[in-house]
mmCIF file with all atom_site columns, C-alpha atoms in Angstrom:
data_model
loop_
_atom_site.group_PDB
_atom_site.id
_atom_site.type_symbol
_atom_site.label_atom_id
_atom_site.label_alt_id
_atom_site.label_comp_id
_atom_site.label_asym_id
_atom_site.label_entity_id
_atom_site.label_seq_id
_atom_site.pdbx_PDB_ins_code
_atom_site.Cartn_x
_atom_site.Cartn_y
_atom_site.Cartn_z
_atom_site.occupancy
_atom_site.B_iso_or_equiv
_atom_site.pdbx_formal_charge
_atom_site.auth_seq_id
_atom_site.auth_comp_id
_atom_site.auth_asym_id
_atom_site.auth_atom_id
_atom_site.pdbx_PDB_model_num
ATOM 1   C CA . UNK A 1 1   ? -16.309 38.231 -3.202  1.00 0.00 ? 1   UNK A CA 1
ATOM 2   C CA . UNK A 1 2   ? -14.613 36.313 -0.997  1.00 0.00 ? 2   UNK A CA 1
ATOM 3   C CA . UNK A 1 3   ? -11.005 36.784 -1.979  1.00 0.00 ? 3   UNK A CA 1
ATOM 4   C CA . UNK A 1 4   ? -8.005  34.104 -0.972  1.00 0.00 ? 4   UNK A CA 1
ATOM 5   C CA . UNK A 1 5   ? -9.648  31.752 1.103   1.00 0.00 ? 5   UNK A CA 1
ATOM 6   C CA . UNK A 1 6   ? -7.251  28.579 2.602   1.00 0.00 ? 6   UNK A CA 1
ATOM 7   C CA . UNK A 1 7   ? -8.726  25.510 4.306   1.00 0.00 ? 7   UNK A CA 1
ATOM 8   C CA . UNK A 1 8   ? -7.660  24.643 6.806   1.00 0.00 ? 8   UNK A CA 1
ATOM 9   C CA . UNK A 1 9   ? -7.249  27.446 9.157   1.00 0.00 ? 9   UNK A CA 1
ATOM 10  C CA . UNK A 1 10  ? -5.182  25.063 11.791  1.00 0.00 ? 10  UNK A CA 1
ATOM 11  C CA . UNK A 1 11  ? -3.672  21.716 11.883  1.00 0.00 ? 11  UNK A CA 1
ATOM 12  C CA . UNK A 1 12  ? -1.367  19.472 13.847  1.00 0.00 ? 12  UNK A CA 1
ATOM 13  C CA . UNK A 1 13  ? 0.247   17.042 12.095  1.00 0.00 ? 13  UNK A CA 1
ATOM 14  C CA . UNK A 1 14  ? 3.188   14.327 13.394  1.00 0.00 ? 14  UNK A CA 1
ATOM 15  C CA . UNK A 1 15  ? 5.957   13.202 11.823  1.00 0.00 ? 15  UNK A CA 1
ATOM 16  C CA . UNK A 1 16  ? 5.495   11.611 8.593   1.00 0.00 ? 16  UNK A CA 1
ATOM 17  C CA . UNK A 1 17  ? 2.251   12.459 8.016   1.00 0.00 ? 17  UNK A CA 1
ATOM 18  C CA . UNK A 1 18  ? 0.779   13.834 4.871   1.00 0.00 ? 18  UNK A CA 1
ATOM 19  C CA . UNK A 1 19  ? -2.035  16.667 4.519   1.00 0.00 ? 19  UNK A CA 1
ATOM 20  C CA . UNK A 1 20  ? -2.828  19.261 1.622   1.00 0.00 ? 20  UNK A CA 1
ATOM 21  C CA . UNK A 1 21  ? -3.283  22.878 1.413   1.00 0.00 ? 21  UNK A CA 1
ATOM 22  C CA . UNK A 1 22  ? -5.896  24.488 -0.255  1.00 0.00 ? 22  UNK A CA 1
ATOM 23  C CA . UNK A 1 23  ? -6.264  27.812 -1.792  1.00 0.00 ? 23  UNK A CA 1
ATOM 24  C CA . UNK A 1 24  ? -9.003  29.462 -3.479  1.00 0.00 ? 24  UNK A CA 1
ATOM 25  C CA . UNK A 1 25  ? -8.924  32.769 -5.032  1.00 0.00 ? 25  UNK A CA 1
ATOM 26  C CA . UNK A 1 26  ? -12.389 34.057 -6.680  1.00 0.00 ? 26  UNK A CA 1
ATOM 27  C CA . UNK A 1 27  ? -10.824 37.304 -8.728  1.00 0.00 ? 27  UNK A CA 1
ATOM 28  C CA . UNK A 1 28  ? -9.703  34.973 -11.893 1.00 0.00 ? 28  UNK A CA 1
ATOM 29  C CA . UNK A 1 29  ? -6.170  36.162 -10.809 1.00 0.00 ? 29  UNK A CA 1
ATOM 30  C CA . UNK A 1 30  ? -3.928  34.356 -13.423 1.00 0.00 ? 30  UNK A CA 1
ATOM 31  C CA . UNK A 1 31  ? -0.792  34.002 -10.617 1.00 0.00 ? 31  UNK A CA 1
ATOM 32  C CA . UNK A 1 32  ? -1.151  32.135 -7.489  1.00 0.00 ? 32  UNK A CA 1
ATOM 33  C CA . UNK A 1 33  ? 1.804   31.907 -4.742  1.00 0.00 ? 33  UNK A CA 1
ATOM 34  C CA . UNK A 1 34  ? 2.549   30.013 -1.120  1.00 0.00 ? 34  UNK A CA 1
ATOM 35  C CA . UNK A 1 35  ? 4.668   31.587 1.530   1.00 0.00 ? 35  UNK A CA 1
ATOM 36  C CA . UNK A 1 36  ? 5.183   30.372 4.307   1.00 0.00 ? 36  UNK A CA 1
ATOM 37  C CA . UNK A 1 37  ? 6.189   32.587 7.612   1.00 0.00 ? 37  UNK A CA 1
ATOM 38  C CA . UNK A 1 38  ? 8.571   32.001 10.484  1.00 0.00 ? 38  UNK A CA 1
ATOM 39  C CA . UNK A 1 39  ? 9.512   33.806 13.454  1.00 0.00 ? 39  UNK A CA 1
ATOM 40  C CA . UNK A 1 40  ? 12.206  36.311 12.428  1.00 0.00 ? 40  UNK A CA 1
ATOM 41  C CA . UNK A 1 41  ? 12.414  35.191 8.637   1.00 0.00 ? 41  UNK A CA 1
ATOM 42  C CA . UNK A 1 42  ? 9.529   36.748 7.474   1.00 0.00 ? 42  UNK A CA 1
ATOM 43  C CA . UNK A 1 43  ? 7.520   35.059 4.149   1.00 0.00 ? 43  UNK A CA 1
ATOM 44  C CA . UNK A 1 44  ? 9.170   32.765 1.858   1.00 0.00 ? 44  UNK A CA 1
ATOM 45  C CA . UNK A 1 45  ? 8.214   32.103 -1.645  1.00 0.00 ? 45  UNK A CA 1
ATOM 46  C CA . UNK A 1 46  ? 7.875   28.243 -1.534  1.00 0.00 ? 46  UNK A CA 1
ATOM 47  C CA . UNK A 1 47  ? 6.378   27.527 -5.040  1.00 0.00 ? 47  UNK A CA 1
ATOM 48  C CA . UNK A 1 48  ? 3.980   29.621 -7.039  1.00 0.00 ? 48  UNK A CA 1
ATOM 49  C CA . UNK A 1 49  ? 2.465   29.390 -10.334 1.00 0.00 ? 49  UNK A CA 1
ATOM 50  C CA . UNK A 1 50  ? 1.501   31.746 -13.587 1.00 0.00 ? 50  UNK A CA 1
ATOM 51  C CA . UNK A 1 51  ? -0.980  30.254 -14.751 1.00 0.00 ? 51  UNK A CA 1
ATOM 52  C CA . UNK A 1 52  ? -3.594  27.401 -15.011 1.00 0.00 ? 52  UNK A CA 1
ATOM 53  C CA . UNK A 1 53  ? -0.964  24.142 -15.336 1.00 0.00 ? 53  UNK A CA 1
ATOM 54  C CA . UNK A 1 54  ? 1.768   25.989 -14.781 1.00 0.00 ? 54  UNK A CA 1
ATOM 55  C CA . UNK A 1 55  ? 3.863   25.569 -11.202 1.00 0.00 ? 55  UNK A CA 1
ATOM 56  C CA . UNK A 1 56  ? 7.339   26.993 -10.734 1.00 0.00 ? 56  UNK A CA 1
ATOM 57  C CA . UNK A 1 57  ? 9.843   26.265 -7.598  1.00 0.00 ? 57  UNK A CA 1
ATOM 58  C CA . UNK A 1 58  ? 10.222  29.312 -5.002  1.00 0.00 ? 58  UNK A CA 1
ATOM 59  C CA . UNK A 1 59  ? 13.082  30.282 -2.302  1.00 0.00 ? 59  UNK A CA 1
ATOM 60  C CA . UNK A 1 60  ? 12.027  26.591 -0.179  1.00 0.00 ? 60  UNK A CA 1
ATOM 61  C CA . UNK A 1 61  ? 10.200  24.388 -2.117  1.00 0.00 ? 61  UNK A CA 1
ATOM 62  C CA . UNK A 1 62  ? 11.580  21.244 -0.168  1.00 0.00 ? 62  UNK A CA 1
ATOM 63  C CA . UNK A 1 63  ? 8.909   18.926 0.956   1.00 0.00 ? 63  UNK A CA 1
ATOM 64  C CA . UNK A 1 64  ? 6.434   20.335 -0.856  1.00 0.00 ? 64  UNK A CA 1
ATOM 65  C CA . UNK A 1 65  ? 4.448   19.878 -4.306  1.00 0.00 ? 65  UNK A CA 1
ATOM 66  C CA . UNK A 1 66  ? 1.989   22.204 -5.543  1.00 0.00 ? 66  UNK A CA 1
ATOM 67  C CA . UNK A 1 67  ? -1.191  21.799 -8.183  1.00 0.00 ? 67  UNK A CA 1
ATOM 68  C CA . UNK A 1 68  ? -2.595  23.972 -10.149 1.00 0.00 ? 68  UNK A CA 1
ATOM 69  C CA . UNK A 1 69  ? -5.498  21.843 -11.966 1.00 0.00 ? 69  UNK A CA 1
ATOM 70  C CA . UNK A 1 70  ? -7.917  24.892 -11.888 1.00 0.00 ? 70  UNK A CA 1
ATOM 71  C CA . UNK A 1 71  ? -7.062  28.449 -12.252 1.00 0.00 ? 71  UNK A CA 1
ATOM 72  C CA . UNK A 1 72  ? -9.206  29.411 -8.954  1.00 0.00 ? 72  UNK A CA 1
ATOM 73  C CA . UNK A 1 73  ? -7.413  26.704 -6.930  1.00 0.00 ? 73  UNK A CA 1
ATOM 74  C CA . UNK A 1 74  ? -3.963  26.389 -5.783  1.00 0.00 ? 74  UNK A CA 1
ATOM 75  C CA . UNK A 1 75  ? -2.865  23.112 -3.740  1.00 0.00 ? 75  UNK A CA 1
ATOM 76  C CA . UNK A 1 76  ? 0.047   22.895 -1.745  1.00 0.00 ? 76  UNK A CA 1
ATOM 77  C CA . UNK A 1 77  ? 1.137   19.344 -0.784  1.00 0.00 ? 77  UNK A CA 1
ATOM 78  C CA . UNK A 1 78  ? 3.197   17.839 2.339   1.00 0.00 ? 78  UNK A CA 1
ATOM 79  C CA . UNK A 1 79  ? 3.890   14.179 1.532   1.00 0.00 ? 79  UNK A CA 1
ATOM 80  C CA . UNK A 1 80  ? 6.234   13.441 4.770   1.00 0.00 ? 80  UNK A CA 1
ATOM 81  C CA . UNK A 1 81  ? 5.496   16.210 7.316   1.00 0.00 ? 81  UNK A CA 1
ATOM 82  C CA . UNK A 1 82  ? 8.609   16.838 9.606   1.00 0.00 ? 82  UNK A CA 1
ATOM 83  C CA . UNK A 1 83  ? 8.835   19.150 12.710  1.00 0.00 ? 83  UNK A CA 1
ATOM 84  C CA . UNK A 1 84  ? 10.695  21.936 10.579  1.00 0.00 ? 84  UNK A CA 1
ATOM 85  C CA . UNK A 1 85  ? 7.854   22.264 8.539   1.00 0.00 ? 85  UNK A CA 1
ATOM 86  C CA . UNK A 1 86  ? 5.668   23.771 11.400  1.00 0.00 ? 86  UNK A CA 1
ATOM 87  C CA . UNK A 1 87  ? 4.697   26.875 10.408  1.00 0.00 ? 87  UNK A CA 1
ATOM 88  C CA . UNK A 1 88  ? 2.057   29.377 8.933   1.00 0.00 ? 88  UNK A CA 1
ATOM 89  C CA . UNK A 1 89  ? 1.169   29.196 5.582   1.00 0.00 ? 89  UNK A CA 1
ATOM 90  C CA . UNK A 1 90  ? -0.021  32.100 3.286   1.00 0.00 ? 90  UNK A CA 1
ATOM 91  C CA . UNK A 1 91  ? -1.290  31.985 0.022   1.00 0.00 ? 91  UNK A CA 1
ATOM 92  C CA . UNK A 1 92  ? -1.743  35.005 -2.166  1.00 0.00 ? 92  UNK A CA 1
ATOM 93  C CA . UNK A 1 93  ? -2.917  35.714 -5.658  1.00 0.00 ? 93  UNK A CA 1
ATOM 94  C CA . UNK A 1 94  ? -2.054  38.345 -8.380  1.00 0.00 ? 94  UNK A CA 1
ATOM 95  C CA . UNK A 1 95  ? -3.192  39.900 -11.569 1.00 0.00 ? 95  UNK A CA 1
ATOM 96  C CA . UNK A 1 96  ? -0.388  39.188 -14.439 1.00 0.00 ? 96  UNK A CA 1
ATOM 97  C CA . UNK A 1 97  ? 1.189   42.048 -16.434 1.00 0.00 ? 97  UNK A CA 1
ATOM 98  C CA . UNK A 1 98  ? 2.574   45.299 -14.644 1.00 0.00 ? 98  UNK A CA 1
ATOM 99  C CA . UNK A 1 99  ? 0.504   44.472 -11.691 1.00 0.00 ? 99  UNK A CA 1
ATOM 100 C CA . UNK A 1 100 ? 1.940   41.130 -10.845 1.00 0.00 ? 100 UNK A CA 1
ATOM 101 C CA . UNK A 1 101 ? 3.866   42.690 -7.767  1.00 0.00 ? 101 UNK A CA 1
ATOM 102 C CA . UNK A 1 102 ? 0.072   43.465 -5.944  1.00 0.00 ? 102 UNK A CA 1
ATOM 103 C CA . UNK A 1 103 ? -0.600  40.275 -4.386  1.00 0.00 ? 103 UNK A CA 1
ATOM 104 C CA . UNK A 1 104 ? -3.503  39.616 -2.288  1.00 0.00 ? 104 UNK A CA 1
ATOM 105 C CA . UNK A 1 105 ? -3.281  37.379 0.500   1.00 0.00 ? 105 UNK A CA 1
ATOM 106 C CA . UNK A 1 106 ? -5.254  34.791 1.945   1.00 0.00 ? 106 UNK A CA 1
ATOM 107 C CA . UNK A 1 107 ? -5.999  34.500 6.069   1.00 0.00 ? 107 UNK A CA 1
ATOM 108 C CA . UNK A 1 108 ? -2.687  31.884 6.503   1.00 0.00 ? 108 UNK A CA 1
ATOM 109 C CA . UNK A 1 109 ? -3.168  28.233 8.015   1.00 0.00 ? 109 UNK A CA 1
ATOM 110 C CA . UNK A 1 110 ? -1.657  27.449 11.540  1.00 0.00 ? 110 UNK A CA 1
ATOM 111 C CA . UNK A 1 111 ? 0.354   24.143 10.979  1.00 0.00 ? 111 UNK A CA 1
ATOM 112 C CA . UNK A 1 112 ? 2.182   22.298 13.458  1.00 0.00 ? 112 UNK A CA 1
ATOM 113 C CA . UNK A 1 113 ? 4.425   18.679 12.886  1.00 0.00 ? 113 UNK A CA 1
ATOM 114 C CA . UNK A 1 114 ? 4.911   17.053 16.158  1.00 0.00 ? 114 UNK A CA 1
ATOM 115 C CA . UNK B 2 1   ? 21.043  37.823 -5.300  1.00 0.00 ? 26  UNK B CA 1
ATOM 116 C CA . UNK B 2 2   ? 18.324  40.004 -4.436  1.00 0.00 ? 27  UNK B CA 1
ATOM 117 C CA . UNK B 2 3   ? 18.097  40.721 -0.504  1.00 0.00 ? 28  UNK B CA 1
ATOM 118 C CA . UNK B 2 4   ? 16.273  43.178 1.675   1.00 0.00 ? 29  UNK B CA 1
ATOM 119 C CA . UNK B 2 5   ? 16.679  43.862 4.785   1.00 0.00 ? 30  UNK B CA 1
ATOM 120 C CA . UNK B 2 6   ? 14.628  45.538 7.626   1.00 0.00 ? 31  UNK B CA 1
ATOM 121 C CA . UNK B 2 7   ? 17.008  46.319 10.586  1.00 0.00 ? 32  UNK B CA 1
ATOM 122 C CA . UNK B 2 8   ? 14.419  46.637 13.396  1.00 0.00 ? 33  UNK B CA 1
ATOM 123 C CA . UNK B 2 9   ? 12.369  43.767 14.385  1.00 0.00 ? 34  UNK B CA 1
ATOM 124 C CA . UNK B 2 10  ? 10.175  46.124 16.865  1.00 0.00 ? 35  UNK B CA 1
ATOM 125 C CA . UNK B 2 11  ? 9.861   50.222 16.413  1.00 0.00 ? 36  UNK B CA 1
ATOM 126 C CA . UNK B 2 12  ? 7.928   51.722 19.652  1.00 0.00 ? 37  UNK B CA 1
ATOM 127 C CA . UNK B 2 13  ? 7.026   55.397 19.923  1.00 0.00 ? 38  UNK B CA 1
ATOM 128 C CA . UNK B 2 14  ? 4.092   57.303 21.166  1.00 0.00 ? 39  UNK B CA 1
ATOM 129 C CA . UNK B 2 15  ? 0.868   58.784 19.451  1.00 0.00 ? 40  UNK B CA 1
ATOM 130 C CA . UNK B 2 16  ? 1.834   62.005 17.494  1.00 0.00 ? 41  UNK B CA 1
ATOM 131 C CA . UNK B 2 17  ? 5.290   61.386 17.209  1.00 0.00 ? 42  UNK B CA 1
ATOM 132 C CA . UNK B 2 18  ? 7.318   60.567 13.778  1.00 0.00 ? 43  UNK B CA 1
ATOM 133 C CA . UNK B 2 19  ? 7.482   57.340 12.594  1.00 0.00 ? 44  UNK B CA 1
ATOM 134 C CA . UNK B 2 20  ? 10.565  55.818 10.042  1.00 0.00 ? 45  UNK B CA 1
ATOM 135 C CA . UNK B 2 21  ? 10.788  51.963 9.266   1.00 0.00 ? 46  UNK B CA 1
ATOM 136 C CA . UNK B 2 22  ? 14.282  51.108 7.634   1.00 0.00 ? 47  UNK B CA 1
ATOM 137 C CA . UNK B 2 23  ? 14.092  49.063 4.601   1.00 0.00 ? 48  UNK B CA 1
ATOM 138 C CA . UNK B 2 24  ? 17.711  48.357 2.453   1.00 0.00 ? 49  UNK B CA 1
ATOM 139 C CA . UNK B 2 25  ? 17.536  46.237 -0.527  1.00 0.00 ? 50  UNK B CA 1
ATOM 140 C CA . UNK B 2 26  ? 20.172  44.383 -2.700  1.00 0.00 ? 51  UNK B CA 1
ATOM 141 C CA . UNK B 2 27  ? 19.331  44.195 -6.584  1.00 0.00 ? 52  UNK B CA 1
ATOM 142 C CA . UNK B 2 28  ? 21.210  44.134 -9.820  1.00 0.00 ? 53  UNK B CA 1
ATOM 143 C CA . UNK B 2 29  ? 18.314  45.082 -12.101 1.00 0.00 ? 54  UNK B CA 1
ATOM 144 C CA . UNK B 2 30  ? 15.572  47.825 -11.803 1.00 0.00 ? 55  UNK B CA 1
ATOM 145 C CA . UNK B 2 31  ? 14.200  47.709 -8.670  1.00 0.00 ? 56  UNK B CA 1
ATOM 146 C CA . UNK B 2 32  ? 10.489  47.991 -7.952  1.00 0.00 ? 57  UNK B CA 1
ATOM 147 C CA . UNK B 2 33  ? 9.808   48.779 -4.559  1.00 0.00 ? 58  UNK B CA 1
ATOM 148 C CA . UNK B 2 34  ? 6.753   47.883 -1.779  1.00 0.00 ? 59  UNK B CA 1
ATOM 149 C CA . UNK B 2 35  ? 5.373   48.338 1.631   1.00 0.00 ? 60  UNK B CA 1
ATOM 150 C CA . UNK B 2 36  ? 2.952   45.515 3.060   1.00 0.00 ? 61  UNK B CA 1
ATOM 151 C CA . UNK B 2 37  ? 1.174   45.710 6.015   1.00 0.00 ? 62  UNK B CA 1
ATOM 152 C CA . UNK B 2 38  ? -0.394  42.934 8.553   1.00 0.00 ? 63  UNK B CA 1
ATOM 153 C CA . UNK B 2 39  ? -2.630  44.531 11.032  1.00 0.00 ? 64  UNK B CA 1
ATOM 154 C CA . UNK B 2 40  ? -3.700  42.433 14.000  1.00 0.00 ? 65  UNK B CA 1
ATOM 155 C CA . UNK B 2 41  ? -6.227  39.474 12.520  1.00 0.00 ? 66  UNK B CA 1
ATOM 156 C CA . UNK B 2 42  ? -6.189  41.307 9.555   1.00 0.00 ? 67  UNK B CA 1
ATOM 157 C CA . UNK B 2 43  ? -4.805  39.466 6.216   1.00 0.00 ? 68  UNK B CA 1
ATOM 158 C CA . UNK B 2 44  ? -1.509  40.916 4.666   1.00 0.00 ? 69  UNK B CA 1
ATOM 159 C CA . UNK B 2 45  ? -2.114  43.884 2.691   1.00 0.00 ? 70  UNK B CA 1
ATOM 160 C CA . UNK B 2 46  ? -0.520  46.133 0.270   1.00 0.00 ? 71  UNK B CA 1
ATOM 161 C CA . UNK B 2 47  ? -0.185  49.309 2.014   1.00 0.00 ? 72  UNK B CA 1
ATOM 162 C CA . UNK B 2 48  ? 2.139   51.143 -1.084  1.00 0.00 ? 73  UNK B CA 1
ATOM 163 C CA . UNK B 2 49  ? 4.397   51.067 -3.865  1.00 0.00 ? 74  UNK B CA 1
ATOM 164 C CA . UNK B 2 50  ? 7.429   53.190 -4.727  1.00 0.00 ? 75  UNK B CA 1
ATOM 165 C CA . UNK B 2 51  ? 6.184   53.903 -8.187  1.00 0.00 ? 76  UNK B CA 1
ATOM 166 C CA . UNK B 2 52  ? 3.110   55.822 -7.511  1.00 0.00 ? 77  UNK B CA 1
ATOM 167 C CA . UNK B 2 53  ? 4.864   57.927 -5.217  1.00 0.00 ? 78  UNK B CA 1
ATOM 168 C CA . UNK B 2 54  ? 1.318   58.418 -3.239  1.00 0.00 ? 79  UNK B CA 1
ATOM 169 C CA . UNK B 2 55  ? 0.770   58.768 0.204   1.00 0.00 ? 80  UNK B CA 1
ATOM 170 C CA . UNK B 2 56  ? -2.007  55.912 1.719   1.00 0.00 ? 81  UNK B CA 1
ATOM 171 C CA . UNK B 2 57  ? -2.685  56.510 6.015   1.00 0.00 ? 82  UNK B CA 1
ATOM 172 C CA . UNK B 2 58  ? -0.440  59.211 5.899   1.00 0.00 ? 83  UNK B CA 1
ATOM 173 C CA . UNK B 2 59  ? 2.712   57.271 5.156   1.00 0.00 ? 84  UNK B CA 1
ATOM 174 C CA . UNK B 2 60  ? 5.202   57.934 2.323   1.00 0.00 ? 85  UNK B CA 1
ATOM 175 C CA . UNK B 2 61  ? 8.210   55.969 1.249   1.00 0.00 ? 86  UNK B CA 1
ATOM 176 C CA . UNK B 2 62  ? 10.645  57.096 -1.050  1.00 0.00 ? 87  UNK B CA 1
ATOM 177 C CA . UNK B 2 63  ? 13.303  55.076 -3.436  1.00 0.00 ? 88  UNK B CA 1
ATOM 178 C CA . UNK B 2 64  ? 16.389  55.775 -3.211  1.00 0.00 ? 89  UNK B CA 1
ATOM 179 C CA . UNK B 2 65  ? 18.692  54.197 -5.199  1.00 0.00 ? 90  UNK B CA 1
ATOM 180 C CA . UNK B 2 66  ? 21.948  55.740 -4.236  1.00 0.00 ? 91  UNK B CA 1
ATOM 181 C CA . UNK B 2 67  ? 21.506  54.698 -0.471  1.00 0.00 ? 92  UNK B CA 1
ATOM 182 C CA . UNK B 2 68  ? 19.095  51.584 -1.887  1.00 0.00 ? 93  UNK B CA 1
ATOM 183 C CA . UNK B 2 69  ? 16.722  52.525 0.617   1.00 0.00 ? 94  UNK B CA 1
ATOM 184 C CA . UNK B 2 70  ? 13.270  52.411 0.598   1.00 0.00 ? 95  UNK B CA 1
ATOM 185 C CA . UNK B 2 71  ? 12.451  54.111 4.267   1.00 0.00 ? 96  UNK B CA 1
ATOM 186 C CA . UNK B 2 72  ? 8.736   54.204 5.212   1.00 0.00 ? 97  UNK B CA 1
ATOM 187 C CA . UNK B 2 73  ? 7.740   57.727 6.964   1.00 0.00 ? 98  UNK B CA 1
ATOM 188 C CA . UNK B 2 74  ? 4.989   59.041 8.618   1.00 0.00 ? 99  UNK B CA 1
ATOM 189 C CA . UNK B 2 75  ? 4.912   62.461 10.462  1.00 0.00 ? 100 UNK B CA 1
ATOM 190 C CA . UNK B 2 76  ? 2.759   61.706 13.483  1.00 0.00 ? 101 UNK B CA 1
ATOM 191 C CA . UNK B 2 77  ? 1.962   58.099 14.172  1.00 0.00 ? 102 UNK B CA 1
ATOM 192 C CA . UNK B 2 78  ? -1.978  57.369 15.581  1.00 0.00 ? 103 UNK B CA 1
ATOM 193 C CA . UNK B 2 79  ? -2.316  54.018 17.465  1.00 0.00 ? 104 UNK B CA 1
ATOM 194 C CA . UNK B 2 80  ? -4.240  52.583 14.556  1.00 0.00 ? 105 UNK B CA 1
ATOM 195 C CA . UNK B 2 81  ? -0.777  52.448 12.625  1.00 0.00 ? 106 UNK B CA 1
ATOM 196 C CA . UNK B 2 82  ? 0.018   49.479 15.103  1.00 0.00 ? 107 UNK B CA 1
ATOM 197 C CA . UNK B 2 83  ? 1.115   46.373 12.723  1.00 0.00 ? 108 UNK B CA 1
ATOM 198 C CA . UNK B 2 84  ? 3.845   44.726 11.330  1.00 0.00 ? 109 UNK B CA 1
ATOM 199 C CA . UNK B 2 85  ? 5.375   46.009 8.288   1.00 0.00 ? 110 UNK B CA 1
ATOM 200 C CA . UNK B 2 86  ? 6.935   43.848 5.834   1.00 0.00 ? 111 UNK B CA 1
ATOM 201 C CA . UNK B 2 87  ? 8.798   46.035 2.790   1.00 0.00 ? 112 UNK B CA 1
ATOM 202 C CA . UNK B 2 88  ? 8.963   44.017 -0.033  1.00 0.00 ? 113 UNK B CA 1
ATOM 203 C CA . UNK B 2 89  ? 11.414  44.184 -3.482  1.00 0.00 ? 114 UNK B CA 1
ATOM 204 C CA . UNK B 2 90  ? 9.927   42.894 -7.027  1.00 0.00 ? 115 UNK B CA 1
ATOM 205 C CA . UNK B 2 91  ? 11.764  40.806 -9.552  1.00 0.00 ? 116 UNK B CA 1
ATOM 206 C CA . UNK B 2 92  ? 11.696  38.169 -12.323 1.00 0.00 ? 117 UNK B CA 1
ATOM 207 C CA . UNK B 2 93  ? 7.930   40.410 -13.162 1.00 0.00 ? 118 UNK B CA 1
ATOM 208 C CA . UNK B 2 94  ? 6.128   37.996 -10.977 1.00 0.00 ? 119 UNK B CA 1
ATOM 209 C CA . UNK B 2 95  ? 7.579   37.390 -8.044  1.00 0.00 ? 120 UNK B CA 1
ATOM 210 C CA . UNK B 2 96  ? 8.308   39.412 -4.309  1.00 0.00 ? 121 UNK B CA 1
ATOM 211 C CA . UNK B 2 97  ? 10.719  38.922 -1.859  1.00 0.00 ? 122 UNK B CA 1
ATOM 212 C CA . UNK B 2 98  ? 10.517  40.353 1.675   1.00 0.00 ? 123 UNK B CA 1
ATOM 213 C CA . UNK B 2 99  ? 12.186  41.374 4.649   1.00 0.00 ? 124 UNK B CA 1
ATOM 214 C CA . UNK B 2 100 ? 11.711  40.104 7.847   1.00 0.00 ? 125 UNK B CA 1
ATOM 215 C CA . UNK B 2 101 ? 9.389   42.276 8.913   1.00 0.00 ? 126 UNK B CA 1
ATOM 216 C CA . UNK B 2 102 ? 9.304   45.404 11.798  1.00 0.00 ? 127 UNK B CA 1
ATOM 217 C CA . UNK B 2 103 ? 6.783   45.271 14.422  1.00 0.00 ? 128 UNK B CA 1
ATOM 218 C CA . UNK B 2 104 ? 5.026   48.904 15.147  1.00 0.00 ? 129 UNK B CA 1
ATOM 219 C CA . UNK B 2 105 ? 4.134   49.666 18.576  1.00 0.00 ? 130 UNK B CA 1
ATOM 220 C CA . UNK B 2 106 ? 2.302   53.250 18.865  1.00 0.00 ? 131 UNK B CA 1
ATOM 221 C CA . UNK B 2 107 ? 1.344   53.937 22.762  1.00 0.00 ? 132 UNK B CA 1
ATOM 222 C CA . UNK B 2 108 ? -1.488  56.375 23.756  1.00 0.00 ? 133 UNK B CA 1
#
């Protein structure tokens, strides 16, 4: 199994740009999340979502849009990049039930906005 | 609003020596309690939760509520333990929230 996998590892954006994130998880985990990580802040929920359909707004969800057409596959959308959106980006997946706090995380995705 | 904090940013000591990473917490409800861990070009990884009071590498944390601590211990620290350590609070049954994370430094 491969786990939480995220394409792409690294990008550079500028300004005004759009891209999309993608996660894959292969353990039919019904919850999917996206952090993202900054020097000194540690992860922030962004959005994350129970359930195949389903997508729910985090701690920062502004700027992005999520999609969650399949239950393996979690897509996390930039429409206008700007420079404060440089960051990494984590996804992680979860079980649902009394296990939903055990997340497993992908590798993260280097992104820079110029 | 649920918080937690991790005071330190970095935590240096030497091999064999005792090892405590601060974690505080704000939360009106039942609190449900984690450690994560991010070795070097490793992925972020559960190291343990507060309810199975277990000990995983030789660490232990224990909850407690009237301090709202949830300290992460370990006796004698190896230079494997090296990583950054993110403690983590539950809530709303799906989601985390974590602190800011302390970098571990354990020299030979």
């Amino acid at each position: 199994n491969a786990g939480v996998t995220q394409t792409p590892k690294f990008r550079v954006l500028k300004t005004g740009q759009s891209m999309t994130l993608l996660c894959a998880q292969d353990m039919n985990h019904e919850y999917m999340y996206w952090y993202r990580q900054d020097p000194g802040m540690g992860l922030r929920l962004i959005h994350y979502s129970v359930g195949e359909g389903t997508t729910a707004k985090g701690e920062v969800p502004d700027g992005y849009n999520v999609s969650r057409l399949k239950k393996q596959n979690f897509l996390l959308g930039l429409e206008s990049a700007a420079p404060s959106q440089t960051s990494v980006y984590f996804c992680a997946s979860g079980l649902a039930g009394l296990s939903s706090y055990e997340q497993y995380f992908g590798p993260g995705t280097r992104l820079t906005v110029t | 609003a649920q918080r937690v904090t991790q005071p330190e940013k970095l935590l240096s000591v030497f091999k064999g020596a005792p090892v405590e990473l601060k974690c505080n917490y704000s939360y009106s409800g039942s609190p449900e309690l984690f450690w994560y861990v991010q070795y070097s070009r490793q992925r972020l990884q559960l190291l343990l939760r507060h309810i199975s009071r277990e000990s995983i590498k030789g660490f232990t944390a224990d909850l407690n509520k009237g301090e709202t601590s949830f300290h992460l211990k370990k006796p004698f620290a190896q230079e494997e333990d090296s990583a950054m350590y993110y403690c983590a609070l539950g809530y709303n049954t799906d989601k985390l929230i974590f602190g800011t994370g302390t970098r571990l430094q354990v020299f030979p």
